[in-house]
């Protein structure tokens, strides 16, 4: 029974790694600022799943839940501020393309 | 056994939703895909006996963050037809490798078969999330309050009106006009006749 449980959670960790790979690919190869934020959000999802898996395996689910809640709060604040920055950049440059962000000097 | 089947099915759905979110061409569909990913993750959290985290994930990530993304998309200027076609062509070329990489990494992990020497659950662990949250991890609350305040002030500063965009009437007709090359006497166009 324990081997079955460990196999299940090993599968969970493999799926978490695959989701993180997809998110990192999105972060690296996207040129749209909003899509980069979506990649960041997906990466956070994989981290959330990893924390939940760790909590479930070790039996410290209450601690894992508090950490997930803290992570969600930080995630929301980061996305809200980043969305504001994206809207400001779009108004300034008339584009969401990261290659157009060349006026950060001075 | 049922737990295992549902668990693996949800994990596969989560991965498929994540890949669809990354690969879809439409930005709005991508935001919706992210909401679906969050909803599947919250189901997984419910399944792993983390109902409070699941509720937070469902309400905040699948709800609030999707609203923020859709608002940001609607506040930005959409691409024209030609730009969108050029973008789609370039994007398909850049993202066609993603499924191949995912399959390669999955195959590599399956072949390596990482043996996770995971410890067994502790005999006497805390069970009540409220007790952990309010007593053991109390300092996290202070951090969360500070992060929320930083976010609020950040958004307020980002959307603060600049003095020249408040609709003030300039005193002279040229008072509100920005200086251009034409105004400089040393340039060719600004040289008086």
CSV table of N, CA, C and O in Angstrom, one decimal, chain B residues 22-109:
chain,number,residue,atom,x,y,z
B,22,UNK,N,-0.4,27.7,-22.7
B,22,UNK,CA,0.8,28.2,-23.3
B,22,UNK,C,0.8,28.3,-24.8
B,22,UNK,O,1.2,29.2,-25.4
B,23,UNK,N,0.1,27.3,-25.5
B,23,UNK,CA,0.2,27.2,-26.9
B,23,UNK,C,-0.9,27.9,-27.7
B,23,UNK,O,-0.8,28.1,-28.9
B,24,UNK,N,-2.0,28.2,-27.0
B,24,UNK,CA,-3.1,28.8,-27.8
B,24,UNK,C,-2.7,30.2,-28.3
B,24,UNK,O,-1.9,30.9,-27.6
B,25,UNK,N,-3.2,30.6,-29.5
B,25,UNK,CA,-2.8,31.8,-30.1
B,25,UNK,C,-3.5,33.0,-29.5
B,25,UNK,O,-3.0,34.1,-29.4
B,26,UNK,N,-4.8,32.8,-29.1
B,26,UNK,CA,-5.6,33.9,-28.6
B,26,UNK,C,-5.2,34.2,-27.1
B,26,UNK,O,-5.2,33.3,-26.3
B,27,UNK,N,-5.0,35.5,-26.8
B,27,UNK,CA,-4.6,35.8,-25.5
B,27,UNK,C,-5.8,35.6,-24.5
B,27,UNK,O,-5.5,35.2,-23.3
B,28,UNK,N,-7.0,35.9,-24.9
B,28,UNK,CA,-8.2,35.7,-24.0
B,28,UNK,C,-8.4,34.2,-23.7
B,28,UNK,O,-8.6,33.9,-22.6
B,29,UNK,N,-8.2,33.4,-24.7
B,29,UNK,CA,-8.3,31.9,-24.5
B,29,UNK,C,-7.2,31.5,-23.6
B,29,UNK,O,-7.4,30.6,-22.8
B,30,UNK,N,-6.0,32.1,-23.7
B,30,UNK,CA,-4.9,31.7,-22.8
B,30,UNK,C,-5.3,32.1,-21.3
B,30,UNK,O,-5.0,31.3,-20.4
B,31,UNK,N,-5.9,33.2,-21.1
B,31,UNK,CA,-6.3,33.6,-19.7
B,31,UNK,C,-7.4,32.6,-19.2
B,31,UNK,O,-7.4,32.2,-18.0
B,32,UNK,N,-8.3,32.2,-20.1
B,32,UNK,CA,-9.3,31.3,-19.7
B,32,UNK,C,-8.7,29.9,-19.4
B,32,UNK,O,-9.1,29.2,-18.4
B,33,UNK,N,-7.7,29.5,-20.2
B,33,UNK,CA,-7.0,28.3,-19.9
B,33,UNK,C,-6.3,28.3,-18.6
B,33,UNK,O,-6.3,27.3,-17.9
B,34,UNK,N,-5.8,29.5,-18.2
B,34,UNK,CA,-5.2,29.6,-16.9
B,34,UNK,C,-6.2,29.4,-15.8
B,34,UNK,O,-5.9,28.8,-14.7
B,35,UNK,N,-7.4,29.9,-16.0
B,35,UNK,CA,-8.5,29.8,-15.0
B,35,UNK,C,-8.9,28.3,-14.9
B,35,UNK,O,-9.1,27.8,-13.8
B,36,UNK,N,-8.9,27.6,-16.0
B,36,UNK,CA,-9.2,26.2,-16.0
B,36,UNK,C,-8.1,25.4,-15.3
B,36,UNK,O,-8.4,24.5,-14.4
B,37,UNK,N,-6.9,25.8,-15.5
B,37,UNK,CA,-5.7,25.1,-14.8
B,37,UNK,C,-5.9,25.3,-13.3
B,37,UNK,O,-5.7,24.4,-12.5
B,38,UNK,N,-6.3,26.5,-12.9
B,38,UNK,CA,-6.4,26.8,-11.5
B,38,UNK,C,-7.6,26.0,-10.9
B,38,UNK,O,-7.5,25.5,-9.7
B,39,UNK,N,-8.7,25.9,-11.7
B,39,UNK,CA,-9.8,25.1,-11.2
B,39,UNK,C,-9.4,23.6,-11.0
B,39,UNK,O,-9.8,23.0,-10.0
B,40,UNK,N,-8.7,23.1,-11.9
B,40,UNK,CA,-8.2,21.7,-11.8
B,40,UNK,C,-7.3,21.5,-10.6
B,40,UNK,O,-7.4,20.5,-9.9
B,41,UNK,N,-6.4,22.5,-10.4
B,41,UNK,CA,-5.5,22.4,-9.3
B,41,UNK,C,-6.3,22.5,-8.0
B,41,UNK,O,-5.9,21.8,-7.0
B,42,UNK,N,-7.3,23.3,-7.9
B,42,UNK,CA,-8.1,23.4,-6.7
B,42,UNK,C,-8.8,22.0,-6.4
B,42,UNK,O,-9.0,21.6,-5.3
B,43,UNK,N,-9.3,21.3,-7.5
B,43,UNK,CA,-9.9,20.0,-7.3
B,43,UNK,C,-8.8,19.0,-6.7
B,43,UNK,O,-9.1,18.2,-5.9
B,44,UNK,N,-7.6,19.1,-7.3
B,44,UNK,CA,-6.5,18.3,-6.7
B,44,UNK,C,-6.2,18.6,-5.2
B,44,UNK,O,-6.0,17.7,-4.4
B,45,UNK,N,-6.3,19.9,-4.9
B,45,UNK,CA,-6.1,20.2,-3.5
B,45,UNK,C,-7.2,19.7,-2.6
B,45,UNK,O,-6.9,19.2,-1.5
B,46,UNK,N,-8.4,19.7,-3.1
B,46,UNK,CA,-9.5,19.1,-2.4
B,46,UNK,C,-9.3,17.6,-2.2
B,46,UNK,O,-9.5,17.1,-1.1
B,47,UNK,N,-8.8,17.0,-3.3
B,47,UNK,CA,-8.6,15.6,-3.2
B,47,UNK,C,-7.5,15.2,-2.2
B,47,UNK,O,-7.5,14.2,-1.6
B,48,UNK,N,-6.5,16.1,-2.1
B,48,UNK,CA,-5.4,15.9,-1.2
B,48,UNK,C,-5.6,16.4,0.2
B,48,UNK,O,-4.7,16.7,1.0
B,49,UNK,N,-6.9,16.5,0.6
B,49,UNK,CA,-7.3,17.0,1.9
B,49,UNK,C,-6.8,18.3,2.3
B,49,UNK,O,-6.3,18.5,3.4
B,50,UNK,N,-6.8,19.3,1.4
B,50,UNK,CA,-6.4,20.6,1.6
B,50,UNK,C,-7.6,21.6,1.2
B,50,UNK,O,-7.4,22.3,0.2
B,51,UNK,N,-8.7,21.5,1.9
B,51,UNK,CA,-9.9,22.2,1.4
B,51,UNK,C,-9.7,23.7,1.5
B,51,UNK,O,-10.2,24.5,0.6
B,52,UNK,N,-9.0,24.2,2.5
B,52,UNK,CA,-8.9,25.7,2.7
B,52,UNK,C,-8.0,26.3,1.5
B,52,UNK,O,-8.4,27.3,0.9
B,53,UNK,N,-6.9,25.6,1.2
B,53,UNK,CA,-6.1,26.0,0.1
B,53,UNK,C,-6.8,25.9,-1.2
B,53,UNK,O,-6.7,26.7,-2.1
B,54,UNK,N,-7.7,24.8,-1.3
B,54,UNK,CA,-8.5,24.7,-2.5
B,54,UNK,C,-9.4,25.8,-2.7
B,54,UNK,O,-9.6,26.3,-3.8
B,55,UNK,N,-10.1,26.2,-1.6
B,55,UNK,CA,-11.0,27.3,-1.7
B,55,UNK,C,-10.3,28.6,-2.2
B,55,UNK,O,-10.8,29.4,-3.0
B,56,UNK,N,-9.2,28.9,-1.5
B,56,UNK,CA,-8.4,30.0,-1.9
B,56,UNK,C,-8.0,30.0,-3.4
B,56,UNK,O,-8.1,31.0,-4.1
B,57,UNK,N,-7.5,28.8,-3.8
B,57,UNK,CA,-7.1,28.7,-5.2
B,57,UNK,C,-8.2,28.9,-6.2
B,57,UNK,O,-8.1,29.6,-7.2
B,58,UNK,N,-9.4,28.4,-5.8
B,58,UNK,CA,-10.5,28.5,-6.7
B,58,UNK,C,-11.0,29.9,-6.8
B,58,UNK,O,-11.3,30.5,-7.8
B,59,UNK,N,-11.2,30.6,-5.6
B,59,UNK,CA,-11.8,31.9,-5.6
B,59,UNK,C,-10.8,33.0,-6.0
B,59,UNK,O,-11.1,33.9,-6.8
B,60,UNK,N,-9.5,32.9,-5.6
B,60,UNK,CA,-8.6,34.0,-5.8
B,60,UNK,C,-7.9,33.7,-7.2
B,60,UNK,O,-7.9,34.6,-8.1
B,61,UNK,N,-7.4,32.5,-7.4
B,61,UNK,CA,-6.6,32.3,-8.6
B,61,UNK,C,-7.5,32.1,-9.8
B,61,UNK,O,-7.3,32.7,-10.9
B,62,UNK,N,-8.5,31.3,-9.7
B,62,UNK,CA,-9.4,31.0,-10.8
B,62,UNK,C,-10.4,32.2,-11.1
B,62,UNK,O,-10.9,32.4,-12.2
B,63,UNK,N,-10.6,33.0,-10.0
B,63,UNK,CA,-11.5,34.1,-10.1
B,63,UNK,C,-10.9,35.4,-10.3
B,63,UNK,O,-10.9,36.0,-11.4
B,64,UNK,N,-10.3,35.9,-9.2
B,64,UNK,CA,-9.7,37.3,-9.2
B,64,UNK,C,-8.6,37.5,-10.2
B,64,UNK,O,-8.6,38.5,-11.0
B,65,UNK,N,-7.7,36.5,-10.3
B,65,UNK,CA,-6.5,36.7,-11.2
B,65,UNK,C,-7.0,36.7,-12.7
B,65,UNK,O,-6.5,37.4,-13.5
B,66,UNK,N,-8.0,35.8,-13.0
B,66,UNK,CA,-8.6,35.8,-14.3
B,66,UNK,C,-9.2,37.2,-14.7
B,66,UNK,O,-9.0,37.7,-15.8
B,67,UNK,N,-9.9,37.7,-13.7
B,67,UNK,CA,-10.5,39.1,-13.9
B,67,UNK,C,-9.4,40.1,-14.2
B,67,UNK,O,-9.5,40.9,-15.1
B,68,UNK,N,-8.3,40.0,-13.4
B,68,UNK,CA,-7.2,41.0,-13.6
B,68,UNK,C,-6.6,40.8,-15.0
B,68,UNK,O,-6.4,41.8,-15.7
B,69,UNK,N,-6.4,39.6,-15.4
B,69,UNK,CA,-5.9,39.3,-16.8
B,69,UNK,C,-6.8,39.8,-17.9
B,69,UNK,O,-6.4,40.5,-18.8
B,70,UNK,N,-8.1,39.5,-17.7
B,70,UNK,CA,-9.0,39.9,-18.8
B,70,UNK,C,-9.2,41.4,-18.8
B,70,UNK,O,-9.3,42.0,-19.9
B,71,UNK,N,-9.1,42.1,-17.6
B,71,UNK,CA,-9.1,43.6,-17.6
B,71,UNK,C,-7.9,44.1,-18.3
B,71,UNK,O,-8.0,45.1,-19.1
B,72,UNK,N,-6.7,43.5,-18.0
B,72,UNK,CA,-5.5,44.0,-18.7
B,72,UNK,C,-5.6,43.8,-20.2
B,72,UNK,O,-5.2,44.7,-20.9
B,73,UNK,N,-6.1,42.7,-20.6
B,73,UNK,CA,-6.2,42.4,-22.1
B,73,UNK,C,-7.2,43.4,-22.7
B,73,UNK,O,-6.9,44.0,-23.8
B,74,UNK,N,-8.3,43.7,-22.0
B,74,UNK,CA,-9.3,44.6,-22.6
B,74,UNK,C,-8.8,46.1,-22.6
B,74,UNK,O,-9.2,46.9,-23.4
B,75,UNK,N,-7.9,46.4,-21.7
B,75,UNK,CA,-7.4,47.8,-21.6
B,75,UNK,C,-6.2,48.0,-22.6
B,75,UNK,O,-5.8,49.2,-22.7
B,76,UNK,N,-5.7,47.0,-23.2
B,76,UNK,CA,-4.6,47.2,-24.1
B,76,UNK,C,-5.2,47.1,-25.6
B,76,UNK,O,-6.2,46.5,-25.8
B,77,UNK,N,-4.4,47.7,-26.5
B,77,UNK,CA,-4.8,47.8,-27.9
B,77,UNK,C,-4.6,46.5,-28.6
B,77,UNK,O,-3.6,45.9,-28.5
B,78,UNK,N,-5.7,46.0,-29.3
B,78,UNK,CA,-5.5,44.7,-30.0
B,78,UNK,C,-4.7,44.9,-31.3
B,78,UNK,O,-4.6,46.0,-31.8
B,79,UNK,N,-4.1,43.8,-31.7
B,79,UNK,CA,-3.3,43.9,-33.0
B,79,UNK,C,-4.2,44.0,-34.2
B,79,UNK,O,-5.4,43.6,-34.2
B,80,UNK,N,-3.7,44.6,-35.2
B,80,UNK,CA,-4.4,44.6,-36.5
B,80,UNK,C,-4.3,43.3,-37.2
B,80,UNK,O,-3.6,42.4,-36.7
B,81,UNK,N,-5.1,43.1,-38.2
B,81,UNK,CA,-5.1,41.8,-38.9
B,81,UNK,C,-3.8,41.3,-39.4
B,81,UNK,O,-3.4,40.2,-39.2
B,82,UNK,N,-3.0,42.2,-40.1
B,82,UNK,CA,-1.7,41.9,-40.6
B,82,UNK,C,-0.8,41.5,-39.5
B,82,UNK,O,0.0,40.5,-39.5
B,83,UNK,N,-0.8,42.4,-38.4
B,83,UNK,CA,0.1,42.1,-37.3
B,83,UNK,C,-0.2,40.8,-36.6
B,83,UNK,O,0.7,40.1,-36.2
B,84,UNK,N,-1.5,40.5,-36.5
B,84,UNK,CA,-1.9,39.3,-35.8
B,84,UNK,C,-1.5,38.1,-36.6
B,84,UNK,O,-1.0,37.1,-36.1
B,85,UNK,N,-1.6,38.2,-38.0
B,85,UNK,CA,-1.2,37.0,-38.8
B,85,UNK,C,0.3,36.8,-38.7
B,85,UNK,O,0.8,35.7,-38.6
B,86,UNK,N,1.1,37.9,-38.7
B,86,UNK,CA,2.6,37.8,-38.6
B,86,UNK,C,2.9,37.2,-37.2
B,86,UNK,O,3.8,36.3,-37.1
B,87,UNK,N,2.2,37.7,-36.2
B,87,UNK,CA,2.5,37.2,-34.8
B,87,UNK,C,2.2,35.7,-34.7
B,87,UNK,O,2.9,34.9,-34.2
B,88,UNK,N,1.0,35.3,-35.3
B,88,UNK,CA,0.6,33.8,-35.3
B,88,UNK,C,1.6,33.0,-36.0
B,88,UNK,O,2.0,31.9,-35.4
B,89,UNK,N,2.1,33.4,-37.1
B,89,UNK,CA,3.1,32.6,-37.9
B,89,UNK,C,4.4,32.5,-37.1
B,89,UNK,O,4.9,31.4,-36.9
B,90,UNK,N,4.9,33.6,-36.5
B,90,UNK,CA,6.1,33.5,-35.7
B,90,UNK,C,5.9,32.7,-34.4
B,90,UNK,O,6.8,31.9,-34.0
B,91,UNK,N,4.7,32.8,-33.8
B,91,UNK,CA,4.5,32.1,-32.6
B,91,UNK,C,4.4,30.6,-32.8
B,91,UNK,O,4.9,29.8,-31.9
B,92,UNK,N,3.7,30.2,-33.8
B,92,UNK,CA,3.6,28.7,-34.1
B,92,UNK,C,5.0,28.2,-34.3
B,92,UNK,O,5.4,27.1,-33.8
B,93,UNK,N,5.9,28.9,-35.0
B,93,UNK,CA,7.3,28.4,-35.2
B,93,UNK,C,8.0,28.3,-33.9
B,93,UNK,O,8.8,27.4,-33.7
B,94,UNK,N,7.8,29.3,-33.0
B,94,UNK,CA,8.5,29.3,-31.7
B,94,UNK,C,8.0,28.2,-30.8
B,94,UNK,O,8.8,27.7,-30.0
B,95,UNK,N,6.7,27.9,-30.8
B,95,UNK,CA,6.1,27.0,-29.8
B,95,UNK,C,5.9,25.6,-30.3
B,95,UNK,O,5.3,24.8,-29.5
B,96,UNK,N,6.2,25.3,-31.5
B,96,UNK,CA,6.0,24.0,-32.1
B,96,UNK,C,6.8,22.9,-31.3
B,96,UNK,O,6.5,21.8,-31.3
B,97,UNK,N,7.9,23.4,-30.7
B,97,UNK,CA,8.8,22.4,-30.0
B,97,UNK,C,8.3,22.0,-28.6
B,97,UNK,O,8.8,21.1,-28.1
B,98,UNK,N,7.4,22.8,-28.1
B,98,UNK,CA,7.0,22.6,-26.7
B,98,UNK,C,6.5,21.1,-26.4
B,98,UNK,O,7.0,20.5,-25.5
B,99,UNK,N,5.5,20.6,-27.3
B,99,UNK,CA,5.1,19.2,-27.0
B,99,UNK,C,6.2,18.2,-27.1
B,99,UNK,O,6.3,17.3,-26.3
B,100,UNK,N,7.1,18.5,-28.0
B,100,UNK,CA,8.3,17.5,-28.2
B,100,UNK,C,9.1,17.6,-26.9
B,100,UNK,O,9.5,16.5,-26.4
B,101,UNK,N,9.4,18.8,-26.4
B,101,UNK,CA,10.2,18.9,-25.2
B,101,UNK,C,9.5,18.2,-24.0
B,101,UNK,O,10.1,17.5,-23.2
B,102,UNK,N,8.2,18.5,-23.9
B,102,UNK,CA,7.4,17.9,-22.8
B,102,UNK,C,7.5,16.3,-22.8
B,102,UNK,O,7.8,15.7,-21.8
B,103,UNK,N,7.3,15.8,-24.1
B,103,UNK,CA,7.4,14.3,-24.2
B,103,UNK,C,8.8,13.8,-23.9
B,103,UNK,O,9.0,12.8,-23.2
B,104,UNK,N,9.8,14.6,-24.3
B,104,UNK,CA,11.2,14.1,-24.1
B,104,UNK,C,11.5,14.1,-22.6
B,104,UNK,O,12.1,13.2,-22.0
B,105,UNK,N,11.1,15.2,-21.9
B,105,UNK,CA,11.3,15.3,-20.4
B,105,UNK,C,10.6,14.2,-19.7
B,105,UNK,O,11.1,13.6,-18.8
B,106,UNK,N,9.3,14.0,-20.1
B,106,UNK,CA,8.5,12.9,-19.5
B,106,UNK,C,9.2,11.5,-19.7
B,106,UNK,O,9.3,10.7,-18.7
B,107,UNK,N,9.6,11.3,-20.9
B,107,UNK,CA,10.3,10.0,-21.2
B,107,UNK,C,11.6,9.9,-20.3
B,107,UNK,O,11.9,8.8,-19.8
B,108,UNK,N,12.4,11.0,-20.3
B,108,UNK,CA,13.6,11.0,-19.5
B,108,UNK,C,13.3,10.7,-18.0
B,108,UNK,O,14.0,9.9,-17.4
B,109,UNK,N,12.3,11.3,-17.5
B,109,UNK,CA,11.9,11.1,-16.0
B,109,UNK,C,11.4,9.7,-15.8
B,109,UNK,O,11.7,9.0,-14.8
